XYZ file of C-alpha atoms in Angstrom:
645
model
C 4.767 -15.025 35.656
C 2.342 -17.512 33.758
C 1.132 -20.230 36.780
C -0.550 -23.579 35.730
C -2.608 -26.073 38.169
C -1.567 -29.699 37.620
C -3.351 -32.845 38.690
C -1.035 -35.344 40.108
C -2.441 -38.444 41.456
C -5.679 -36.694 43.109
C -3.895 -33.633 44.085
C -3.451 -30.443 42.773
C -0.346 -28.394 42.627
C 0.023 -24.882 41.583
C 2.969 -24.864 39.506
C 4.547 -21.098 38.553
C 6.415 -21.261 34.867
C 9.570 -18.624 35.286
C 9.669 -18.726 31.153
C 7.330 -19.868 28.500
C 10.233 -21.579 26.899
C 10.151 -24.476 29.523
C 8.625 -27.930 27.975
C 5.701 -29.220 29.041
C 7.777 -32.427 30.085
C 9.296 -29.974 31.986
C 6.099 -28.795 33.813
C 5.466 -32.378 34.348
C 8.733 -33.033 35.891
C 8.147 -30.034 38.340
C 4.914 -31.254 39.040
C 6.391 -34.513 39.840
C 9.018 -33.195 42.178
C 6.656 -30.905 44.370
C 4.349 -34.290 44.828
C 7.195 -36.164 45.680
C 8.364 -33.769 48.153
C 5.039 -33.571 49.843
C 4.665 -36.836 50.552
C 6.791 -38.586 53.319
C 7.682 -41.894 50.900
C 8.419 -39.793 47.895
C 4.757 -41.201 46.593
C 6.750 -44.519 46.232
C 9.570 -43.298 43.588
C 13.446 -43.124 43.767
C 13.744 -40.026 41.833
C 11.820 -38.020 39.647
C 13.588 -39.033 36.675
C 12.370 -43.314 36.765
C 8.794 -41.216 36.483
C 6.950 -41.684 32.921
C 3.943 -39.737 32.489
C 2.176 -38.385 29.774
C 0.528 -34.827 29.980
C -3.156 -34.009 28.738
C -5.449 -30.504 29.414
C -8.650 -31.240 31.923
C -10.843 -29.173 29.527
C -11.342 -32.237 26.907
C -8.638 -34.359 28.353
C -6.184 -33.771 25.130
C -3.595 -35.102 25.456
C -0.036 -32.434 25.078
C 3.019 -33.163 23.424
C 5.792 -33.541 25.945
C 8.220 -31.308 23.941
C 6.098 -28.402 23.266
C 6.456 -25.217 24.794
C 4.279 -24.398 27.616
C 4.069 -20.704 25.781
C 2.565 -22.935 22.486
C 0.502 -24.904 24.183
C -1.321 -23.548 27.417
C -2.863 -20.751 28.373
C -1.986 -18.782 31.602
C -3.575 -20.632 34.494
C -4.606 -23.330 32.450
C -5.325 -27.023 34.401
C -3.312 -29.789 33.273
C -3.117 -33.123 34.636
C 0.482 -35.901 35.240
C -0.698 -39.094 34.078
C 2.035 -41.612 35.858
C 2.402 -44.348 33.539
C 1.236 -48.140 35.852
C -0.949 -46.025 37.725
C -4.431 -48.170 38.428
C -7.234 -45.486 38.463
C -8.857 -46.210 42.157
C -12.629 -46.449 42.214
C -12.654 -43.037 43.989
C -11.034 -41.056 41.579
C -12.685 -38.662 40.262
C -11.996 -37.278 36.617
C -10.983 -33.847 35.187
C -14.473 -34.040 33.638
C -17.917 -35.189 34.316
C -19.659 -37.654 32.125
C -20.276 -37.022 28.641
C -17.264 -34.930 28.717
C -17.634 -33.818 24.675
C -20.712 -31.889 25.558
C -18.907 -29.528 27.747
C -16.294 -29.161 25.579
C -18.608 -26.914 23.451
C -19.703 -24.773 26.537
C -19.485 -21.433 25.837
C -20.099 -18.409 28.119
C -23.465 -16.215 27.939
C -24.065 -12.982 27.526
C -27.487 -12.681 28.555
C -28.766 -12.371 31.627
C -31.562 -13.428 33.749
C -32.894 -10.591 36.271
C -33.946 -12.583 40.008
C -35.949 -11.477 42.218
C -37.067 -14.555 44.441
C -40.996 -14.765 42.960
C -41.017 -14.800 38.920
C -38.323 -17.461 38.111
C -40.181 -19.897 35.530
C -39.049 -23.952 35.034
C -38.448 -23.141 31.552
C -35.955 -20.691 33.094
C -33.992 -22.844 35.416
C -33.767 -25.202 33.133
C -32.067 -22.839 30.106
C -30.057 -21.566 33.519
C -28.464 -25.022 33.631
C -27.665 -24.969 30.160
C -25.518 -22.325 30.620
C -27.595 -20.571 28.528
C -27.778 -17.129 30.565
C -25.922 -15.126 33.730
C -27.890 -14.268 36.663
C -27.823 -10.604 37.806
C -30.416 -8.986 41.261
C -33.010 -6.456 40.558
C -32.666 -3.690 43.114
C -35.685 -4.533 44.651
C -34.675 -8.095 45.723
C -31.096 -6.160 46.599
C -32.954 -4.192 49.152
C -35.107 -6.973 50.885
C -31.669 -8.757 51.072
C -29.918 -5.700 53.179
C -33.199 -5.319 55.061
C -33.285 -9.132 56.255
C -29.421 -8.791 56.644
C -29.896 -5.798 59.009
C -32.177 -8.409 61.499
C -29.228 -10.079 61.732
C -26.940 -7.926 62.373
C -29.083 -6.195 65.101
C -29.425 -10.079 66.734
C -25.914 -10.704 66.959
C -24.745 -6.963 68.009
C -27.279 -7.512 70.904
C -26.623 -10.916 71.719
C -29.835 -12.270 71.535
C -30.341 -16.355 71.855
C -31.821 -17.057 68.009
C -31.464 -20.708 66.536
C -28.324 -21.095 64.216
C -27.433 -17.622 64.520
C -26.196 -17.713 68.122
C -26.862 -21.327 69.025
C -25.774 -24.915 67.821
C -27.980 -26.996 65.810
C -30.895 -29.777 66.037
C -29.797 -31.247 69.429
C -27.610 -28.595 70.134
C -30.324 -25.979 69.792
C -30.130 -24.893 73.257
C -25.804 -24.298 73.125
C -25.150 -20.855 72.985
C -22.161 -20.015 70.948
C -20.133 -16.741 72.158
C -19.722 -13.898 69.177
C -16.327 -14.779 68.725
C -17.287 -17.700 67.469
C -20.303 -17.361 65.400
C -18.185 -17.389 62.157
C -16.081 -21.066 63.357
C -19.694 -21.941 63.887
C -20.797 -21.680 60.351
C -17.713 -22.513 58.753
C -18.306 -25.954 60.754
C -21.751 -26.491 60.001
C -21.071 -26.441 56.149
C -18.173 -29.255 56.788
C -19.344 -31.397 58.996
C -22.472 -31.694 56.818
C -20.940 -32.336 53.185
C -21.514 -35.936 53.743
C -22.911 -37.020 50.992
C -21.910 -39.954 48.790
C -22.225 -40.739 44.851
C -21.410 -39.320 41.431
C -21.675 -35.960 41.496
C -24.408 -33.797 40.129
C -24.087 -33.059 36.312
C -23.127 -29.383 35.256
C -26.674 -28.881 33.849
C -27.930 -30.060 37.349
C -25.249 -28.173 39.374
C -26.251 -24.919 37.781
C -29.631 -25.014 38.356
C -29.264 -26.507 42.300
C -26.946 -23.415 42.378
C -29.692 -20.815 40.631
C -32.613 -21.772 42.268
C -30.950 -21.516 45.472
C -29.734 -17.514 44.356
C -33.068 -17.031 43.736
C -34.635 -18.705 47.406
C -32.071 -16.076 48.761
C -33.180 -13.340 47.060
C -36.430 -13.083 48.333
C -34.837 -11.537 51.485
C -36.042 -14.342 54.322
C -32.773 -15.828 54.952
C -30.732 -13.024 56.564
C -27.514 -13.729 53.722
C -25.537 -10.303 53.358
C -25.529 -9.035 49.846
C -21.973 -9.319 49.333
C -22.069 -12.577 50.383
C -25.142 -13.263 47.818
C -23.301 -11.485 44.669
C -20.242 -13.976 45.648
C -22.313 -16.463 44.968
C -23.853 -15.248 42.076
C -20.429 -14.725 40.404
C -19.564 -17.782 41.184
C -22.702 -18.969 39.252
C -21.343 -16.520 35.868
C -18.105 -18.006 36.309
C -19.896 -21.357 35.630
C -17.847 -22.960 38.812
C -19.591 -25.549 40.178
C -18.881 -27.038 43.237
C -19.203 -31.313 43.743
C -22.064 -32.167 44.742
C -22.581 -35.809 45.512
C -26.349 -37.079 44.088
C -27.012 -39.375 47.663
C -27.460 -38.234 51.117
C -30.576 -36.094 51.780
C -33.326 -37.121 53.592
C -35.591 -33.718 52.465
C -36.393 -33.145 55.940
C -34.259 -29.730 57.297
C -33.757 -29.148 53.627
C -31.355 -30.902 51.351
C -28.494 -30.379 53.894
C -26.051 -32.394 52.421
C -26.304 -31.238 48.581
C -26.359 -27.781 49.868
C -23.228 -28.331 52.507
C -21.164 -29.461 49.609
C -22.767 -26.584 47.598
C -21.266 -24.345 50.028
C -18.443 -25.938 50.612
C -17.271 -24.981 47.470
C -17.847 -22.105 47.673
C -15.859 -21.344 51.030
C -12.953 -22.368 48.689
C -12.667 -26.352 50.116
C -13.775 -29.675 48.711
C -13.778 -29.928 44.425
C -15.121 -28.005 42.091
C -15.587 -27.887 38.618
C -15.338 -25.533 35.696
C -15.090 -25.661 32.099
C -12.122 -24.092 32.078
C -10.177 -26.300 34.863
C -12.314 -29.669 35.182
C -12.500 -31.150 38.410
C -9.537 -29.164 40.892
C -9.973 -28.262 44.051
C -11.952 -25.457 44.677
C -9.772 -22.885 45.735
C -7.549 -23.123 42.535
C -10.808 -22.718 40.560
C -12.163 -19.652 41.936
C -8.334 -17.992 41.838
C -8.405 -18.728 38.448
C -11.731 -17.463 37.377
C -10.847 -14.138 39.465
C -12.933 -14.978 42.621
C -12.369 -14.470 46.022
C -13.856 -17.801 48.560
C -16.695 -16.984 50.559
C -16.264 -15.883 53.989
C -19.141 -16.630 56.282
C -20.828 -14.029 58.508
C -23.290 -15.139 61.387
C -25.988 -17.229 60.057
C -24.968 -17.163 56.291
C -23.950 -21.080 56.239
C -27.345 -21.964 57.451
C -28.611 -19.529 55.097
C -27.204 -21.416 52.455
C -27.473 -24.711 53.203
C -31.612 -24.942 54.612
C -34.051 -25.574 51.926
C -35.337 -27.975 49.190
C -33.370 -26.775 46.414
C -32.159 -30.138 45.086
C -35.577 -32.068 45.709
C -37.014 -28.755 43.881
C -34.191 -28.194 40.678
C -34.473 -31.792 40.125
C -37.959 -32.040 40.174
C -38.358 -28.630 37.555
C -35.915 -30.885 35.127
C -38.449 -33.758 35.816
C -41.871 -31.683 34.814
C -39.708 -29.868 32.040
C -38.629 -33.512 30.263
C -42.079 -35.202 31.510
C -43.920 -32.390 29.802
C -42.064 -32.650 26.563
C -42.092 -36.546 26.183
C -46.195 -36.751 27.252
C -46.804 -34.082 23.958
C -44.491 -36.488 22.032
C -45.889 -39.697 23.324
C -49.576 -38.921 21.505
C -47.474 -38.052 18.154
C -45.894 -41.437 18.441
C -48.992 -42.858 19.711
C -50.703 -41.517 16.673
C -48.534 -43.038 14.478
C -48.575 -46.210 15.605
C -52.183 -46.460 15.302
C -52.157 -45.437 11.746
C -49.501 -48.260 11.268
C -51.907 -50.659 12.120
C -54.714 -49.333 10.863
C -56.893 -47.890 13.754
C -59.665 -45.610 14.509
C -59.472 -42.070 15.364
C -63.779 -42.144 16.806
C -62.146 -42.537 20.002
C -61.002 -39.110 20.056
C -64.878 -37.354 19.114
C -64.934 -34.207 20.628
C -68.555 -35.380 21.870
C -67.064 -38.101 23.898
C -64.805 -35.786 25.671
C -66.986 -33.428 26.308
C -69.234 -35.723 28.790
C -65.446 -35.931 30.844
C -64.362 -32.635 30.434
C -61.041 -33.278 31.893
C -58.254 -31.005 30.394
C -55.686 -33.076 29.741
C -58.188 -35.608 28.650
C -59.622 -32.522 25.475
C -56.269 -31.640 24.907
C -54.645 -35.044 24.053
C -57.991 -35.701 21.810
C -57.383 -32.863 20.101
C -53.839 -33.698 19.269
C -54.708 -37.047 17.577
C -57.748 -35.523 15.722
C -55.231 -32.761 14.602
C -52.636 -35.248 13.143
C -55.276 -37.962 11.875
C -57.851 -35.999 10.425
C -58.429 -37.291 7.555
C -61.142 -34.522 5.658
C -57.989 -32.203 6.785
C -55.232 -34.307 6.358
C -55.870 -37.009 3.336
C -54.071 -40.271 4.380
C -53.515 -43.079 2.022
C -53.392 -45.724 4.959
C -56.368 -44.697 6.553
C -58.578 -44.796 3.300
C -57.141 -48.490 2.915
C -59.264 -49.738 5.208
C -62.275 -47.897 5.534
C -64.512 -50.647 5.231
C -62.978 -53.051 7.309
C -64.966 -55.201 9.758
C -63.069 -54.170 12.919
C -65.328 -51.712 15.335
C -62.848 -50.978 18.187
C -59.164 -50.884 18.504
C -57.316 -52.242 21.426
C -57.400 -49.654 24.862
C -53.745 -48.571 24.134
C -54.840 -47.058 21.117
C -58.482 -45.564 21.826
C -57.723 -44.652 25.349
C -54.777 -41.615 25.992
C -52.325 -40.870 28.090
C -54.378 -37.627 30.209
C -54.303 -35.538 33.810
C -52.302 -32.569 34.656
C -49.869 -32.349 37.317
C -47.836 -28.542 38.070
C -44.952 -28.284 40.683
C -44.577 -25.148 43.179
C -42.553 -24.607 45.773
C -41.463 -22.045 48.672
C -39.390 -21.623 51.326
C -37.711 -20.476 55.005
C -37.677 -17.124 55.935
C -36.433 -14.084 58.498
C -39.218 -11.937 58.170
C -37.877 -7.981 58.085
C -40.786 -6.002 58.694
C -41.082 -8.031 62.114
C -37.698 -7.388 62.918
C -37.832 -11.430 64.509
C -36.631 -14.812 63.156
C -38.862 -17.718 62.796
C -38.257 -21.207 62.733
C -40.987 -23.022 60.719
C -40.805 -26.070 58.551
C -40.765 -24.653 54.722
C -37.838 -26.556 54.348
C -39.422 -29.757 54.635
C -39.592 -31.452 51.618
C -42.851 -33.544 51.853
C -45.296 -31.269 49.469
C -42.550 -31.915 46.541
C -42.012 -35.289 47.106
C -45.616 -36.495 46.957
C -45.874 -34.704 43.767
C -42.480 -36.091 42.423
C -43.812 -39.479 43.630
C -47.185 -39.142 41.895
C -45.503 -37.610 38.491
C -42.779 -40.929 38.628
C -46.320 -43.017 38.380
C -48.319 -40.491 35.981
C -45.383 -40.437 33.962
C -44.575 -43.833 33.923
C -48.067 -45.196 32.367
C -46.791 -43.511 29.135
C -44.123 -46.254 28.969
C -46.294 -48.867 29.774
C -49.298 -48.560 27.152
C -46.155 -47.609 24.683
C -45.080 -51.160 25.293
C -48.291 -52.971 24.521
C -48.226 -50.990 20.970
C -44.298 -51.997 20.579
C -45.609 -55.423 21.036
C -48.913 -55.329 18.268
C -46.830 -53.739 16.006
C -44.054 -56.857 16.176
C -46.925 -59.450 16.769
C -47.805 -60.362 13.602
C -51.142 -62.093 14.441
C -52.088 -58.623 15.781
C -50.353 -56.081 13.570
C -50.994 -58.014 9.992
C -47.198 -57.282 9.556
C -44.091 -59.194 9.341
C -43.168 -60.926 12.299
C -40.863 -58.284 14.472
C -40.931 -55.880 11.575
C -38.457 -57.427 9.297
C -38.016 -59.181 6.119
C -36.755 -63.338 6.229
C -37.819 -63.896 9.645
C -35.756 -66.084 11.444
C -32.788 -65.397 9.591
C -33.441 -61.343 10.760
C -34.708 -60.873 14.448
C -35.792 -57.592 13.866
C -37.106 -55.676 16.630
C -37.878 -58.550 19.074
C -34.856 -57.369 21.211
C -35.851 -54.472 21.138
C -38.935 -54.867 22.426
C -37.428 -56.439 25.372
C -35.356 -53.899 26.097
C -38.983 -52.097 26.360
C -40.327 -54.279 29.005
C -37.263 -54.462 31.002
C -37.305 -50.453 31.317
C -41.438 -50.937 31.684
C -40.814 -53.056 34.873
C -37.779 -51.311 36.073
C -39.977 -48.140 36.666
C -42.554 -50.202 38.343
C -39.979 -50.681 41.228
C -39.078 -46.940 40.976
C -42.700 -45.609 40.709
C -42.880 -47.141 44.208
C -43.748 -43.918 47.166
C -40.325 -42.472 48.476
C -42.739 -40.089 50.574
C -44.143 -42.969 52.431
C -41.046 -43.624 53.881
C -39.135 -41.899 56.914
C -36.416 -42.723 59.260
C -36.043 -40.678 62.354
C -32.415 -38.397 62.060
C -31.062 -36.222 64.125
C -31.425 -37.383 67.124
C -35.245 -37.446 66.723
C -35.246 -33.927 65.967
C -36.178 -34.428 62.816
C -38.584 -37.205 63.818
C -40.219 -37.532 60.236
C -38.776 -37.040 56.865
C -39.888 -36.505 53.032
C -37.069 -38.953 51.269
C -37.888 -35.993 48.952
C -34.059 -35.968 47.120
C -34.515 -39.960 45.971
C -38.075 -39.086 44.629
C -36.680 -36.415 42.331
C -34.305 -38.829 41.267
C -35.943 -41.652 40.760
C -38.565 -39.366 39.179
C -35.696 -38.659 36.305
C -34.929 -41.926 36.042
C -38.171 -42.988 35.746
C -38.570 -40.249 33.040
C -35.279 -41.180 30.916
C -36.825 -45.075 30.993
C -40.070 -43.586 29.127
C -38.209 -41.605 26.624
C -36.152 -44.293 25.822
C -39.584 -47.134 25.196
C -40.754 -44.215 23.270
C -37.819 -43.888 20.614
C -38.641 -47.748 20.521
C -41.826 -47.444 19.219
C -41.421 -44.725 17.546
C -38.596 -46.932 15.340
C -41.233 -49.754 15.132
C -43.818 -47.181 13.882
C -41.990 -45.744 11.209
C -40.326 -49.118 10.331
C -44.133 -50.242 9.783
C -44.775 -47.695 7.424
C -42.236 -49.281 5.746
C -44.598 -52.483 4.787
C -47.328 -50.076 3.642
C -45.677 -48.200 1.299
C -46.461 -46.639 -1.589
C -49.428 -45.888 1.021
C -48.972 -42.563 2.800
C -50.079 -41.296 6.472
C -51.213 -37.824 6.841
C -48.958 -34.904 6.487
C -48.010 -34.182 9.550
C -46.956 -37.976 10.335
C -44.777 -38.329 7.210
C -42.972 -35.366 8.529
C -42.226 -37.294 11.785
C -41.533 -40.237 9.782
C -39.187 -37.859 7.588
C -37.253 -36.543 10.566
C -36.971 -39.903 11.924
C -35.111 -40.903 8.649
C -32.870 -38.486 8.331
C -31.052 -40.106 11.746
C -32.114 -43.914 11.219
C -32.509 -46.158 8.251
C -34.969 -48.696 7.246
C -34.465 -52.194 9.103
C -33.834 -53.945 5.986
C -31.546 -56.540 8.231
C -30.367 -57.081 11.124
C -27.872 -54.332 11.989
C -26.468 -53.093 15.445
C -29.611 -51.456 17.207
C -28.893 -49.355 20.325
C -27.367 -46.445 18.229
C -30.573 -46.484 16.194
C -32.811 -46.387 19.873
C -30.428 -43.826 20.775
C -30.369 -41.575 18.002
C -34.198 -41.336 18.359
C -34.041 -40.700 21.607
C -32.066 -37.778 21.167
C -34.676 -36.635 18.635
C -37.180 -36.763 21.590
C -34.718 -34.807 23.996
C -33.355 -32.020 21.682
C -35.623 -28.928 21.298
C -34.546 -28.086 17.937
C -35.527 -30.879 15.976
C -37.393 -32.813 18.067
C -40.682 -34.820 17.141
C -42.830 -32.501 18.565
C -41.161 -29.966 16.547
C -41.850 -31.007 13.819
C -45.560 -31.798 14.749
C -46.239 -28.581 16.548
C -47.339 -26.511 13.502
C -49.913 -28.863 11.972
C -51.494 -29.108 15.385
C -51.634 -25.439 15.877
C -52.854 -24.643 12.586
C -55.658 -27.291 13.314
C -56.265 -25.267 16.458
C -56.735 -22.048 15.145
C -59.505 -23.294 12.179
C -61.120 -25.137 15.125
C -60.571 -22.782 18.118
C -63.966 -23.248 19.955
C -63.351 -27.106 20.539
C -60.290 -26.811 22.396
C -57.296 -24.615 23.752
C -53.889 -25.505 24.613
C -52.765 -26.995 27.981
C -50.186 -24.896 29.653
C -46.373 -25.302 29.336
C -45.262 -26.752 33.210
C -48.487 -29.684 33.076
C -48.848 -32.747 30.517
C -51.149 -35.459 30.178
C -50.750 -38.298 31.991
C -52.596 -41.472 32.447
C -55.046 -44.010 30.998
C -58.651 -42.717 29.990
C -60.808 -45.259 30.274
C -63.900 -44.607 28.234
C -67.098 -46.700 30.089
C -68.659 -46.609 25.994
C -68.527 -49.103 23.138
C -67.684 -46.656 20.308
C -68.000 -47.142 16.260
C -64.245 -47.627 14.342
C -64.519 -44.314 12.682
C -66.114 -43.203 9.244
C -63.436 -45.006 7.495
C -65.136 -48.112 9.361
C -68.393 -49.575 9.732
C -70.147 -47.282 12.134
C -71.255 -49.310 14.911
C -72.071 -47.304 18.112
């Protein structure tokens, strides 16, 4: 008998079909009538039959034609939601999908999978995790460290020792001892009573990886989780059904309690979860209709779950991932801007780097020698002005963005070949949250020094081009908006680059006396992040729209192939024309790995590495430059100046 799950008002009904020749008005009708019935006012109607509602799936919110067949239309066990025609959406509602809704649409399920075993999961692989991109499956080794840490516990409860959170209450009531017959009610309780956490929920992308990382903190073997309660999970995980997780309410101290609770509460089968196949039900309907079974929590397997720094940790791989890529795209941009208006590449001698031989530092020089070259790459701009007057450009274009920053973590454990539990404080999330807090700044002086070249390149007293980039000034504003918008993101992240470490409020009862703020620096981190992106697909519109006013001069190579890729997204500014989908179509060619700048820009600069190999090597993938070099030198304009050192 085909069953469908319908969304009435904020609750969800499972609604058995006796024939596929019923009508989806029909199913509507019946969904109606067993909402009505549950509710002691009828939910405010007469009848079911002065109800008008439309019908549309969860997955992509189409909306169903009322005198189709359920047969046609659905699926077995698809989710389907009553719209009730008056109905005012309450600011609490949340909706069959998350944000963005038409990129989940296109989610499809992998058939690859990723092998965990607690110690070699990379950032680039939790973040293609929370693509969707692959399944997670246990190696037998981590499958054995998990049954040995699972037999500690076993032996603990069996002899009734006194352990914390195993046969006790917790913080204050550390010293309650719980009877066995209640050491399940006692997790069960601790993963309600704390999913209380507030906000949008987590994205899928984000969800995912919260969810893998913390599969692959369990699989190490310290945490005393059963391995049928771990491969639960990590179906759960394949099924892609993710449980809400709202983004506010840790304080990174005992771990990320609250994103985990709600992580967990899902997966007992209560609170909302989410799937591509059902959107937003609750959870219970979405694991019965993936094929899964709810979790059922043995001694210490909720606090198992729930204790560590997994959201201050996933976040924070996202935020080195994205700050990584945009710091490699900000010198191509960078690069370009200073050809626009006509600077020096002397700043970027190997000699000078040499004397400060700061990685970072050699590696972004290297990048802007690779792209500006110009015995290796011939550029029509550059040999404009080789005999200009001007000796040194401004410090946003002769000094770079440098430093290096890497993120890594660990974690609690029960420690088998002790036989013994130990509470410690690897949960604590102060180490990541200084060095979320210090990549929100690093990262956010890319922004800022991107900004000062936005505004040369629309000054025209300083960029010897049109006023704002545009032709009949005055009746066309150009890009003096969007420079604006530039400074307003600029000076929004100064207020976010601001220490969330050097805060604490004492929780708990003054248990937890002292506390990392750890989850709002990995936020604030991304934020910070998305706001430097976002200046950079400004400048890199003002760049390429000042190639525009040099033309028929051309850059070098590699830079007209940027300026190519930007084209084939964004047209010439030949008058005013609605900006922000221009600013946000290069932004997604900064975000996408397929045809993003760097792309594009990657195989000129390798090729220029391999012909000059013993002046520089590549930094690694999880650290970026960051920064502003100040060189303590007065250094010549280049040889297409007059030398002048």
């Amino acid at each position: 008998m085909p069953r469908y799950t319908v969304h009435v008002r904020g609750e969800w009904l499972a609604v058995p079909c006796l024939t596929g020749t019923n009508t989806i008005r029909w199913l509507g009708r019946e969904a109606v009538r067993r909402y009505m019935k549950n509710k002691p006012d009828n939910g405010g109607f007469a009848s079911v039959d002065e109800v008008k509602f439309y019908m549309r799936r969860c997955k992509g919110l189409g909306l169903l034609d009322l005198d189709d067949t359920v047969e046609d239309a659905l699926e077995d066990n698809e989710f389907v939601e009553v719209v009730i025609e008056g109905d005012i959406m309450s600011p609490d509602f949340i909706p069959s999908q998350p944000e963005g809704v038409h990129l989940y649409s296109k989610y499809r399920e992998p058939e690859q999978y990723i092998s965990l075993d607690g110690n070699s999961l990379t950032t680039e692989d939790l973040v293609n995790l929370g693509k969707g991109l692959y399944k997670i499956k246990l190696t037998p080794e981590a499958e054995a460290k998990v049954n040995k840490s699972r037999e500690v516990i076993e032996r603990i409860v069996k002899e009734q020792t006194v352990v914390y959170g195993i046969t006790t209450g917790f913080g204050k009531f550390a010293r309650t001892v719980i009877p066995n017959s209640k050491l399940r009610e006692l997790q069960v309780n601790l993963v309600r009573s704390h999913s209380a956490g507030v906000g949008k929920p987590l994205s899928p992308e984000r969800t995912r990886m919260l969810l893998a990382l913390r599969i692959n903190v369990l699989a190490k073997g310290y945490s005393g989780i059963s391995l049928e309660t771990l491969q639960q999970v990590i179906e759960a995980f394949n099924a892609s059904c993710l449980p809400y997780i709202p983004e506010k309410g840790t304080v990174g101290a005992s771990g990320d309690l609250a994103p985990l609770s709600h992580l967990a509460l899902g997966l007992i089968g209560e609170g909302k979860m989410w799937s591509p196949k059902s959107g937003w039900a609750d959870a219970k309907y979405v694991l019965e209709a993936h094929g899964l079974r709810p979790v059922t929590l043995k001694p210490k397997e909720g606090l198992a779950l729930i204790n560590g720094t997994q959201m201050i940790t996933s976040l924070g791989c996202e935020a080195v991932e994205r700050a990584s890529a945009i710091a490699r795209q900000a010198d191509i941009i960078a690069a370009l801007t200073l050809e626009v208006l006509k600077g020096t590449t002397r700043a970027f001698d190997t000699d000078i780097h040499t004397v400060r031989p700061h990685r970072g530092q050699v590696e972004v020089a290297f990048r802007f020698r690779s792209l500006l070259d110009s015995d290796h790459h011939p550029s029509e701009i550059a040999e404009s002005h080789r005999f200009c007057d001007r000796v040194q450009d401004a410090y946003t274009m002769r000094c770079c963005p440098q430093s290096c920053l890497c993120l890594d973590f660990s974690f609690e454990m029960v420690f088998a070949e002790r036989a013994e539990t130990i509470s410690g404080g690897n949960f604590h999330g102060e180490y990541p949250a200084k060095a979320l807090d210090y990549l929100a700044i690093g990262v956010h002086e890319l922004a800022a020094i991107s900004e000062r070249r936005i505004e040369r390149l629309c000054n025209p007293s300083l960029s010897e081009l049109p006023a704002f980039l545009v032709t009949e000034g005055g009746l066309n504003s150009g890009f003096m908006i969007a420079h604006c918008t530039a400074a307003a993101l600029v000076s929004e992240n100064k207020a976010l680059c601001h220490p969330s470490s050097v805060d604490s409020l004492s929780t708990s009862a003054a248990t937890e006396d002292h506390v990392s703020m750890g989850g709002w620096a990995a936020r604030k981190a991304l934020r910070v992040i998305e706001h430097v992106e976002q200046v950079l697909a400004i400048e890199l519109l003002a760049a390429c729209q000042g190639i525009e006013f040099l033309r028929p001069l051309r850059t070098t190579t590699p830079l007209e192939k940027v300026y190519d890729l930007v084209r084939t997204v964004v047209r010439p500014w030949m008058k005013d024309r609605f900006m922000a989908p221009d600013i946000e179509a290069a932004h997604r060619l900064l975000v996408e790995q397929k045809a993003s700048v760097w792309e594009v820009a990657k195989p000129y600069i390798e090729k220029y590495r391999r012909e000059h190999i013993p002046e520089s090597r590549p930094i690694s993938p999880t650290a970026f430059s960051l920064g502003l070099l100040e060189i303590n030198k007065s250094v010549g304009h280049d040889h297409r100046h007059q030398d002048e050192l």
